[in-house]
Amino acid sequence: MAATIEHNGRAYRRPDRPLAVVCIDGGDPAYFASGLKDGIIPNIARFMKEGFSTVADGTVPSFTCPNNMSIVTGRPASVHGISGNFYLDRKTGEAVVMTGPELLRADSIMAEFSRRGLRVASITAKDKLRQQLGRNMELGKSGGRSGGSVSFSSQCADRCTMAENGIEDVLGFVGQPLPDMYSPELSLFVLDAGIKLLETRRPDLLYLSLTDFIQHAHAPGAPEANAFYANLDRRFGRLVELGATVALTADHGMNDKSKPDGTPNVIWLQDVLDKEFGPDRSTVICPITDAFVGHHGALGGFVRVYCRNGLTPRDVTGLVAGLPGVEAAYERAETARRFELPEDREGDVAVISDAGTCIGARRVDHDLSGLKGHRLRTHGGLSEAKVPIVISAPVTDAYARRAEQRPLKSYDVFDYALNGTATA
Ligand SMILES: [Zn+2]
């Protein structure tokens, strides 16, 4: 059996103890900083002190799917192909959902490990991510051991089958009811399922991906955020207690994008473009849009503009450069180069808002009723692309030096956790 496994052009050491990589959705470094100050995350504090800790660059646009895929493939979106939840098919003029597995151009490290006979557990909060993460995973029979690899979501934990998920009766297995779609329990269930698997089946590799329900609604230091982080911390401590190395990261950060009066601070970009250039000259695609827009109203910090009827990318960048709240606007090739994105799925112009501002399409197309008096907290831009990487074990001098020389990418987390930590 080879000591390393090559995947997507990188080599990974076979883990000699279980590794649990946790993606804290919306886990802005500010939540760790605040939690440390308030003394509510003792296990994370210990990992930072005795293990490894840095702030890394996540994928831009700083959305959930692109970043989860970067983390689990170990490569940027230019390789794995997922640069948002939606892109515009230029031939049909239709917005295409990018969250299904069919547009994925690289499989996850979990899938590859499962095919090499390792026992893998991939657990997500929302089911939309589960399919991308688990594509081509060998379920239910890894290594010929009873209780092989599994891939499921807490959202659909009541509907698991051996064929689709490699496990049945997850609710009975975890001993908890199905968590509500909009609740902190949706994330805690992911961790509790991971703990249960570690207790009973001892997978070699676990990828546990949470949801940002709390972070969208509550700022660092808020009682709800602190309660959530204390709950996470206890579970991270338990994973280590069970013999796992724990690596924590996030898909993206989170910023308050509201005006002083509490209403969302939005650039309605389609309205702006229509007013300046006329209707039918451009289409604004908000790649944060998905079926669960309640907590952010499909408003994020990164949109793509597609030009039509003679409108040029330069017309658009020239106009938006002067808009208050716009941090950057780049034409297609520059966007793809700068952020390592697949150029064929880029718009003609990418427009990125600053930390306090978000961008929508037309005012009439966004349903903000789901915010229910909450301040809008969302993500997508450069200001939400900083993410923590914290590993419960120390890394070698060479890896520590590399992290000091330049910021890591979040897609380096598996490399750091598998290859960078000292062998037992
Ligand atoms: Zn997210």
CSV table of C-alpha atoms and ligand atoms in Angstrom, one decimal:
chain,number,residue,atom,x,y,z
A,1,MET,CA,0.0,0.0,0.0
A,2,ALA,CA,1.5,3.3,-1.1
A,3,ALA,CA,2.3,5.7,1.8
A,4,THR,CA,0.9,8.7,-0.1
A,5,ILE,CA,-2.2,9.2,-2.2
A,6,GLU,CA,-2.0,11.5,-5.2
A,7,HIS,CA,-5.1,13.5,-6.0
A,8,ASN,CA,-5.7,16.5,-8.2
A,9,GLY,CA,-2.0,17.0,-8.6
A,10,ARG,CA,-1.1,16.9,-4.9
A,11,ALA,CA,0.2,14.1,-2.7
A,12,TYR,CA,-1.4,13.3,0.7
A,13,ARG,CA,0.0,11.1,3.4
A,14,ARG,CA,-2.3,8.3,4.6
A,15,PRO,CA,-3.5,9.4,8.0
A,16,ASP,CA,-2.1,7.3,10.9
A,17,ARG,CA,-4.9,8.5,13.1
A,18,PRO,CA,-8.4,9.8,12.3
A,19,LEU,CA,-8.4,13.3,10.8
A,20,ALA,CA,-11.5,15.5,11.2
A,21,VAL,CA,-11.6,18.6,9.0
A,22,VAL,CA,-14.4,20.9,10.0
A,23,CYS,CA,-15.6,23.7,7.8
A,24,ILE,CA,-17.3,26.3,10.0
A,25,ASP,CA,-19.7,27.9,7.6
A,26,GLY,CA,-19.4,31.7,7.9
A,27,GLY,CA,-16.7,31.2,10.5
A,28,ASP,CA,-15.1,34.6,10.3
A,29,PRO,CA,-11.8,34.8,12.2
A,30,ALA,CA,-13.6,37.5,14.3
A,31,TYR,CA,-15.7,34.8,16.0
A,32,PHE,CA,-12.6,33.0,17.2
A,33,ALA,CA,-11.1,36.3,18.3
A,34,SER,CA,-14.2,37.2,20.2
A,35,GLY,CA,-14.6,33.7,21.7
A,36,LEU,CA,-11.0,33.8,23.0
A,37,LYS,CA,-11.6,37.1,24.6
A,38,ASP,CA,-14.7,35.9,26.3
A,39,GLY,CA,-13.0,32.6,27.3
A,40,ILE,CA,-15.8,30.4,25.9
A,41,ILE,CA,-13.7,28.3,23.5
A,42,PRO,CA,-11.1,26.6,25.7
A,43,ASN,CA,-10.5,23.7,23.3
A,44,ILE,CA,-9.9,26.0,20.3
A,45,ALA,CA,-7.7,28.1,22.5
A,46,ARG,CA,-5.6,25.0,23.3
A,47,PHE,CA,-5.3,24.0,19.6
A,48,MET,CA,-4.1,27.5,18.8
A,49,LYS,CA,-1.5,27.4,21.5
A,50,GLU,CA,-0.3,23.8,21.2
A,51,GLY,CA,-1.1,23.1,17.6
A,52,PHE,CA,-1.1,25.4,14.5
A,53,SER,CA,-3.1,28.6,13.8
A,54,THR,CA,-3.1,31.1,11.0
A,55,VAL,CA,-5.5,33.2,8.9
A,56,ALA,CA,-5.7,32.0,5.3
A,57,ASP,CA,-7.1,33.3,2.1
A,58,GLY,CA,-10.3,31.7,1.0
A,59,THR,CA,-11.7,31.5,-2.5
A,60,VAL,CA,-13.2,34.7,-4.0
A,61,PRO,CA,-16.2,34.9,-4.5
A,62,SER,CA,-16.4,34.1,-0.8
A,63,PHE,CA,-19.5,31.9,-1.0
A,64,THR,CA,-20.2,28.5,0.4
A,65,CYS,CA,-20.0,26.0,-2.5
A,66,PRO,CA,-16.8,27.4,-4.2
A,67,ASN,CA,-15.0,27.4,-0.9
A,68,ASN,CA,-16.1,24.0,0.3
A,69,MET,CA,-15.0,22.6,-3.1
A,70,SER,CA,-11.6,24.4,-2.9
A,71,ILE,CA,-11.1,22.9,0.6
A,72,VAL,CA,-12.0,19.4,-0.3
A,73,THR,CA,-10.3,19.2,-3.7
A,74,GLY,CA,-7.2,20.9,-2.5
A,75,ARG,CA,-7.3,23.1,-5.6
A,76,PRO,CA,-8.7,26.5,-6.7
A,77,ALA,CA,-12.0,26.9,-8.6
A,78,SER,CA,-10.1,27.1,-11.9
A,79,VAL,CA,-9.5,23.4,-11.3
A,80,HIS,CA,-12.8,22.2,-9.7
A,81,GLY,CA,-15.0,24.5,-11.7
A,82,ILE,CA,-17.5,25.7,-9.0
A,83,SER,CA,-17.4,29.5,-8.8
A,84,GLY,CA,-20.8,30.2,-7.3
A,85,ASN,CA,-24.3,28.9,-7.0
A,86,PHE,CA,-25.3,30.2,-10.4
A,87,TYR,CA,-23.7,31.2,-13.7
A,88,LEU,CA,-25.3,32.5,-16.9
A,89,ASP,CA,-25.4,30.2,-19.9
A,90,ARG,CA,-24.5,32.6,-22.7
A,91,LYS,CA,-26.2,30.4,-25.4
A,92,THR,CA,-29.6,30.2,-23.7
A,93,GLY,CA,-29.4,33.4,-21.6
A,94,GLU,CA,-30.6,31.2,-18.6
A,95,ALA,CA,-29.1,31.2,-15.2
A,96,VAL,CA,-27.7,27.7,-14.5
A,97,VAL,CA,-27.5,26.2,-11.0
A,98,MET,CA,-23.9,25.3,-10.3
A,99,THR,CA,-24.4,23.3,-7.1
A,100,GLY,CA,-25.1,19.9,-8.6
A,101,PRO,CA,-22.3,17.4,-9.1
A,102,GLU,CA,-22.4,17.5,-12.9
A,103,LEU,CA,-20.5,20.8,-13.2
A,104,LEU,CA,-17.8,19.7,-10.9
A,105,ARG,CA,-14.4,19.2,-12.7
A,106,ALA,CA,-12.5,17.5,-9.8
A,107,ASP,CA,-13.5,15.0,-7.1
A,108,SER,CA,-13.0,15.5,-3.4
A,109,ILE,CA,-10.1,14.1,-1.4
A,110,MET,CA,-12.7,12.2,0.5
A,111,ALA,CA,-13.9,10.5,-2.7
A,112,GLU,CA,-10.4,9.5,-3.6
A,113,PHE,CA,-9.5,8.2,-0.2
A,114,SER,CA,-12.7,6.1,-0.1
A,115,ARG,CA,-11.7,4.6,-3.4
A,116,ARG,CA,-8.2,3.8,-2.0
A,117,GLY,CA,-9.7,1.7,0.8
A,118,LEU,CA,-9.8,4.3,3.5
A,119,ARG,CA,-12.9,4.7,5.6
A,120,VAL,CA,-14.3,8.2,5.0
A,121,ALA,CA,-17.2,10.2,6.5
A,122,SER,CA,-18.5,13.3,4.7
A,123,ILE,CA,-21.3,15.0,6.6
A,124,THR,CA,-22.8,18.3,5.7
A,125,ALA,CA,-25.6,20.5,7.2
A,126,LYS,CA,-27.4,21.2,3.9
A,127,ASP,CA,-28.0,18.5,1.3
A,128,LYS,CA,-27.1,20.6,-1.7
A,129,LEU,CA,-23.4,20.4,-0.7
A,130,ARG,CA,-23.5,16.7,0.1
A,131,GLN,CA,-23.8,15.6,-3.6
A,132,GLN,CA,-20.8,17.6,-4.7
A,133,LEU,CA,-18.6,16.5,-1.8
A,134,GLY,CA,-19.6,12.9,-2.2
A,135,ARG,CA,-19.4,12.6,-6.0
A,136,ASN,CA,-17.7,9.3,-6.9
A,137,MET,CA,-17.3,8.3,-3.3
A,138,GLU,CA,-17.2,4.5,-2.7
A,139,LEU,CA,-19.9,4.1,0.0
A,140,GLY,CA,-20.5,1.5,2.5
A,141,LYS,CA,-17.7,-1.0,1.8
A,142,SER,CA,-14.3,0.7,2.2
A,143,GLY,CA,-11.4,-1.5,3.0
A,144,GLY,CA,-13.7,-4.5,3.2
A,145,ARG,CA,-14.6,-3.5,6.8
A,146,SER,CA,-18.1,-3.6,8.1
A,147,GLY,CA,-19.4,0.0,8.3
A,148,GLY,CA,-17.5,1.7,5.5
A,149,SER,CA,-17.6,5.2,4.0
A,150,VAL,CA,-20.6,7.4,4.5
A,151,SER,CA,-21.9,10.7,3.0
A,152,PHE,CA,-25.0,12.4,4.3
A,153,SER,CA,-26.5,15.7,5.4
A,154,SER,CA,-28.3,16.5,8.6
A,155,GLN,CA,-31.0,18.2,6.5
A,156,CYS,CA,-31.9,14.8,5.0
A,157,ALA,CA,-30.8,12.5,7.9
A,158,ASP,CA,-34.2,10.9,8.0
A,159,ARG,CA,-34.0,9.7,4.4
A,160,CYS,CA,-30.6,8.0,4.2
A,161,THR,CA,-30.1,4.7,2.3
A,162,MET,CA,-27.2,2.4,1.9
A,163,ALA,CA,-27.1,3.0,-1.8
A,164,GLU,CA,-27.1,6.8,-1.6
A,165,ASN,CA,-25.4,7.4,1.7
A,166,GLY,CA,-23.7,4.3,2.9
A,167,ILE,CA,-25.7,4.4,6.1
A,168,GLU,CA,-29.3,4.0,7.2
A,169,ASP,CA,-31.3,5.3,10.2
A,170,VAL,CA,-29.0,8.1,10.9
A,171,LEU,CA,-31.5,9.6,13.4
A,172,GLY,CA,-31.5,6.4,15.4
A,173,PHE,CA,-27.7,6.1,15.1
A,174,VAL,CA,-27.1,9.7,16.4
A,175,GLY,CA,-30.1,9.4,18.9
A,176,GLN,CA,-31.5,12.8,18.0
A,177,PRO,CA,-34.6,14.1,16.1
A,178,LEU,CA,-34.2,15.7,12.7
A,179,PRO,CA,-32.9,19.2,13.2
A,180,ASP,CA,-34.8,22.2,11.9
A,181,MET,CA,-33.5,23.6,8.6
A,182,TYR,CA,-33.0,27.0,10.1
A,183,SER,CA,-31.4,26.2,13.5
A,184,PRO,CA,-28.0,25.9,15.1
A,185,GLU,CA,-28.9,22.3,15.7
A,186,LEU,CA,-28.5,21.6,11.9
A,187,SER,CA,-24.7,22.2,12.4
A,188,LEU,CA,-24.4,20.6,15.8
A,189,PHE,CA,-26.0,17.4,14.4
A,190,VAL,CA,-23.2,17.2,11.9
A,191,LEU,CA,-20.6,17.2,14.7
A,192,ASP,CA,-22.6,14.8,16.9
A,193,ALA,CA,-22.9,12.4,14.0
A,194,GLY,CA,-19.1,12.7,13.4
A,195,ILE,CA,-18.5,12.0,17.1
A,196,LYS,CA,-20.8,9.0,17.0
A,197,LEU,CA,-19.0,7.6,13.9
A,198,LEU,CA,-15.6,8.1,15.6
A,199,GLU,CA,-16.9,6.3,18.7
A,200,THR,CA,-18.2,3.3,16.8
A,201,ARG,CA,-16.5,3.0,13.4
A,202,ARG,CA,-13.4,5.1,13.7
A,203,PRO,CA,-13.2,6.5,10.1
A,204,ASP,CA,-9.8,7.5,8.8
A,205,LEU,CA,-11.0,10.8,7.5
A,206,LEU,CA,-14.0,13.0,8.4
A,207,TYR,CA,-15.1,16.1,6.6
A,208,LEU,CA,-17.8,18.0,8.6
A,209,SER,CA,-19.3,21.0,7.0
A,210,LEU,CA,-21.6,23.2,9.0
A,211,THR,CA,-24.1,26.0,8.1
A,212,ASP,CA,-23.9,29.7,8.7
A,213,PHE,CA,-27.4,30.2,10.1
A,214,ILE,CA,-26.0,31.7,13.3
A,215,GLN,CA,-23.3,33.9,11.7
A,216,HIS,CA,-25.8,35.4,9.2
A,217,ALA,CA,-27.9,36.5,12.2
A,218,HIS,CA,-25.5,37.2,15.0
A,219,ALA,CA,-22.3,39.2,15.3
A,220,PRO,CA,-19.2,37.9,17.1
A,221,GLY,CA,-19.7,38.2,20.9
A,222,ALA,CA,-23.5,38.2,20.7
A,223,PRO,CA,-25.1,35.8,23.2
A,224,GLU,CA,-26.4,33.5,20.4
A,225,ALA,CA,-23.1,33.4,18.7
A,226,ASN,CA,-21.2,32.7,21.9
A,227,ALA,CA,-23.6,29.9,22.8
A,228,PHE,CA,-23.1,28.3,19.4
A,229,TYR,CA,-19.3,28.6,19.5
A,230,ALA,CA,-19.2,27.1,23.0
A,231,ASN,CA,-21.3,24.2,21.7
A,232,LEU,CA,-18.9,23.8,18.8
A,233,ASP,CA,-15.9,24.0,21.0
A,234,ARG,CA,-17.1,21.2,23.3
A,235,ARG,CA,-17.6,18.9,20.3
A,236,PHE,CA,-14.1,19.7,18.9
A,237,GLY,CA,-12.7,18.8,22.3
A,238,ARG,CA,-14.5,15.5,22.2
A,239,LEU,CA,-13.2,14.7,18.7
A,240,VAL,CA,-9.6,15.1,20.0
A,241,GLU,CA,-10.5,13.1,23.1
A,242,LEU,CA,-11.5,10.3,20.8
A,243,GLY,CA,-8.0,10.3,19.2
A,244,ALA,CA,-8.6,12.5,16.1
A,245,THR,CA,-6.5,15.3,14.8
A,246,VAL,CA,-8.9,18.2,14.3
A,247,ALA,CA,-8.4,20.9,11.6
A,248,LEU,CA,-10.8,23.8,11.7
A,249,THR,CA,-11.4,26.2,8.8
A,250,ALA,CA,-14.2,28.2,7.2
A,251,ASP,CA,-15.7,28.7,3.8
A,252,HIS,CA,-15.9,32.5,4.2
A,253,GLY,CA,-16.2,35.3,6.8
A,254,MET,CA,-19.2,37.5,7.4
A,255,ASN,CA,-19.8,41.2,7.7
A,256,ASP,CA,-22.6,43.5,8.8
A,257,LYS,CA,-23.9,45.2,5.6
A,258,SER,CA,-26.6,47.4,7.1
A,259,LYS,CA,-27.1,51.1,7.4
A,260,PRO,CA,-27.1,52.8,10.8
A,261,ASP,CA,-31.0,52.6,10.7
A,262,GLY,CA,-30.7,48.8,10.4
A,263,THR,CA,-31.9,48.5,6.8
A,264,PRO,CA,-29.6,46.7,4.3
A,265,ASN,CA,-26.9,48.8,2.6
A,266,VAL,CA,-27.5,47.6,-1.0
A,267,ILE,CA,-26.3,48.7,-4.4
A,268,TRP,CA,-29.2,47.6,-6.7
A,269,LEU,CA,-26.8,47.1,-9.6
A,270,GLN,CA,-29.3,46.0,-12.3
A,271,ASP,CA,-31.4,49.2,-11.6
A,272,VAL,CA,-28.2,51.3,-11.8
A,273,LEU,CA,-27.1,49.7,-15.1
A,274,ASP,CA,-30.6,49.9,-16.6
A,275,LYS,CA,-30.9,53.6,-15.7
A,276,GLU,CA,-27.5,54.5,-17.2
A,277,PHE,CA,-27.4,52.3,-20.3
A,278,GLY,CA,-31.1,51.3,-20.8
A,279,PRO,CA,-32.9,48.0,-20.2
A,280,ASP,CA,-31.8,44.9,-22.2
A,281,ARG,CA,-28.1,45.8,-22.2
A,282,SER,CA,-27.0,43.7,-19.3
A,283,THR,CA,-27.8,40.9,-16.9
A,284,VAL,CA,-26.7,40.9,-13.2
A,285,ILE,CA,-26.3,37.4,-11.7
A,286,CYS,CA,-26.1,37.1,-7.9
A,287,PRO,CA,-24.2,33.9,-7.4
A,288,ILE,CA,-25.1,33.7,-3.8
A,289,THR,CA,-28.7,32.9,-4.7
A,290,ASP,CA,-30.0,29.5,-3.6
A,291,ALA,CA,-33.1,27.9,-2.3
A,292,PHE,CA,-32.4,29.2,1.2
A,293,VAL,CA,-32.3,32.9,0.8
A,294,GLY,CA,-34.3,33.7,3.9
A,295,HIS,CA,-31.3,34.9,6.0
A,296,HIS,CA,-29.6,37.0,3.3
A,297,GLY,CA,-32.2,37.9,0.7
A,298,ALA,CA,-29.8,36.7,-2.1
A,299,LEU,CA,-27.6,39.7,-1.3
A,300,GLY,CA,-23.9,39.2,-1.3
A,301,GLY,CA,-20.6,41.0,-1.9
A,302,PHE,CA,-19.9,39.7,-5.4
A,303,VAL,CA,-22.0,39.7,-8.6
A,304,ARG,CA,-21.4,39.0,-12.3
A,305,VAL,CA,-22.5,41.3,-15.1
A,306,TYR,CA,-23.1,40.0,-18.6
A,307,CYS,CA,-23.2,42.6,-21.4
A,308,ARG,CA,-25.6,42.6,-24.3
A,309,ASN,CA,-26.5,44.7,-27.3
A,310,GLY,CA,-23.2,46.5,-27.7
A,311,LEU,CA,-22.6,47.3,-24.1
A,312,THR,CA,-18.9,46.8,-23.3
A,313,PRO,CA,-17.2,45.6,-20.1
A,314,ARG,CA,-15.3,48.8,-20.0
A,315,ASP,CA,-18.7,50.8,-20.0
A,316,VAL,CA,-19.6,48.8,-16.9
A,317,THR,CA,-16.3,49.1,-15.0
A,318,GLY,CA,-16.2,52.8,-15.8
A,319,LEU,CA,-19.6,53.3,-14.3
A,320,VAL,CA,-19.3,51.1,-11.2
A,321,ALA,CA,-15.8,52.3,-10.3
A,322,GLY,CA,-17.5,55.6,-9.2
A,323,LEU,CA,-20.2,54.0,-7.1
A,324,PRO,CA,-19.9,54.4,-3.3
A,325,GLY,CA,-19.5,50.9,-1.7
A,326,VAL,CA,-17.8,49.3,-4.7
A,327,GLU,CA,-14.4,48.0,-3.8
A,328,ALA,CA,-13.3,46.5,-7.1
A,329,ALA,CA,-14.6,45.7,-10.6
A,330,TYR,CA,-12.7,43.5,-13.0
A,331,GLU,CA,-13.2,42.3,-16.6
A,332,ARG,CA,-13.5,38.5,-17.2
A,333,ALA,CA,-9.9,37.5,-17.9
A,334,GLU,CA,-8.6,39.6,-15.0
A,335,THR,CA,-11.2,38.2,-12.6
A,336,ALA,CA,-10.3,34.6,-13.5
A,337,ARG,CA,-6.5,35.3,-13.2
A,338,ARG,CA,-6.7,37.2,-10.0
A,339,PHE,CA,-9.0,34.8,-8.1
A,340,GLU,CA,-8.1,31.5,-9.8
A,341,LEU,CA,-11.6,31.1,-11.3
A,342,PRO,CA,-12.8,29.1,-14.4
A,343,GLU,CA,-12.9,31.8,-17.1
A,344,ASP,CA,-15.6,30.0,-19.1
A,345,ARG,CA,-18.0,30.5,-16.1
A,346,GLU,CA,-17.1,34.1,-15.4
A,347,GLY,CA,-19.3,37.1,-16.4
A,348,ASP,CA,-18.0,40.0,-18.5
A,349,VAL,CA,-17.5,42.0,-15.3
A,350,ALA,CA,-17.2,41.0,-11.7
A,351,VAL,CA,-18.3,43.7,-9.2
A,352,ILE,CA,-17.2,43.4,-5.6
A,353,SER,CA,-18.6,45.5,-2.8
A,354,ASP,CA,-16.7,46.7,0.3
A,355,ALA,CA,-17.1,45.3,3.9
A,356,GLY,CA,-20.2,47.5,4.7
A,357,THR,CA,-22.1,47.1,1.4
A,358,CYS,CA,-23.8,44.3,-0.6
A,359,ILE,CA,-24.9,44.1,-4.2
A,360,GLY,CA,-28.3,43.0,-5.5
A,361,ALA,CA,-29.8,42.9,-9.0
A,362,ARG,CA,-33.2,44.7,-9.3
A,363,ARG,CA,-34.8,45.9,-6.1
A,364,VAL,CA,-38.1,44.3,-7.0
A,365,ASP,CA,-36.5,40.8,-7.4
A,366,HIS,CA,-35.1,40.5,-3.9
A,367,ASP,CA,-37.3,39.3,-1.1
A,368,LEU,CA,-36.0,40.8,2.1
A,369,SER,CA,-38.9,39.7,4.3
A,370,GLY,CA,-36.8,36.8,5.7
A,371,LEU,CA,-34.5,39.3,7.5
A,372,LYS,CA,-37.3,39.8,10.0
A,373,GLY,CA,-35.9,42.9,11.7
A,374,HIS,CA,-32.4,41.4,11.7
A,375,ARG,CA,-29.5,43.5,10.4
A,376,LEU,CA,-28.2,42.0,7.1
A,377,ARG,CA,-25.0,40.1,7.6
A,378,THR,CA,-23.6,38.5,4.5
A,379,HIS,CA,-20.5,37.7,2.5
A,380,GLY,CA,-19.1,37.2,-1.0
A,381,GLY,CA,-16.4,39.9,-1.4
A,382,LEU,CA,-12.8,40.3,-0.6
A,383,SER,CA,-13.5,41.5,2.9
A,384,GLU,CA,-15.1,38.1,3.8
A,385,ALA,CA,-12.4,36.0,2.2
A,386,LYS,CA,-10.2,35.7,5.3
A,387,VAL,CA,-10.7,32.4,7.1
A,388,PRO,CA,-9.0,30.7,10.0
A,389,ILE,CA,-7.0,27.5,9.8
A,390,VAL,CA,-6.5,25.9,13.3
A,391,ILE,CA,-5.1,22.4,13.7
A,392,SER,CA,-5.0,20.6,17.1
A,393,ALA,CA,-1.5,19.3,16.4
A,394,PRO,CA,1.6,21.2,15.7
A,395,VAL,CA,3.1,21.3,12.2
A,396,THR,CA,6.7,20.8,11.2
A,397,ASP,CA,9.1,23.7,11.0
A,398,ALA,CA,9.1,23.6,7.2
A,399,TYR,CA,5.3,24.0,7.2
A,400,ALA,CA,5.3,26.6,9.9
A,401,ARG,CA,7.9,28.7,7.9
A,402,ARG,CA,5.8,28.4,4.7
A,403,ALA,CA,2.8,29.8,6.5
A,404,GLU,CA,4.9,32.7,7.8
A,405,GLN,CA,6.3,33.6,4.4
A,406,ARG,CA,2.9,34.1,2.7
A,407,PRO,CA,-0.7,33.6,3.6
A,408,LEU,CA,-2.0,30.1,3.1
A,409,LYS,CA,-4.9,29.3,0.9
A,410,SER,CA,-7.8,27.6,2.6
A,411,TYR,CA,-7.3,24.8,0.0
A,412,ASP,CA,-4.0,24.0,1.7
A,413,VAL,CA,-5.8,22.7,4.9
A,414,PHE,CA,-5.7,19.0,3.9
A,415,ASP,CA,-2.1,19.4,3.0
A,416,TYR,CA,-1.3,21.0,6.4
A,417,ALA,CA,-3.4,18.5,8.4
A,418,LEU,CA,-2.2,15.4,6.6
A,419,ASN,CA,1.4,16.2,5.5
A,420,GLY,CA,2.3,19.0,7.8
A,421,THR,CA,1.6,17.5,11.2
A,422,ALA,CA,4.2,15.3,12.9
A,423,THR,CA,3.6,11.5,12.6
A,424,ALA,CA,2.6,9.8,15.8
B,1,ZN,ZN,-21.1,29.6,3.7
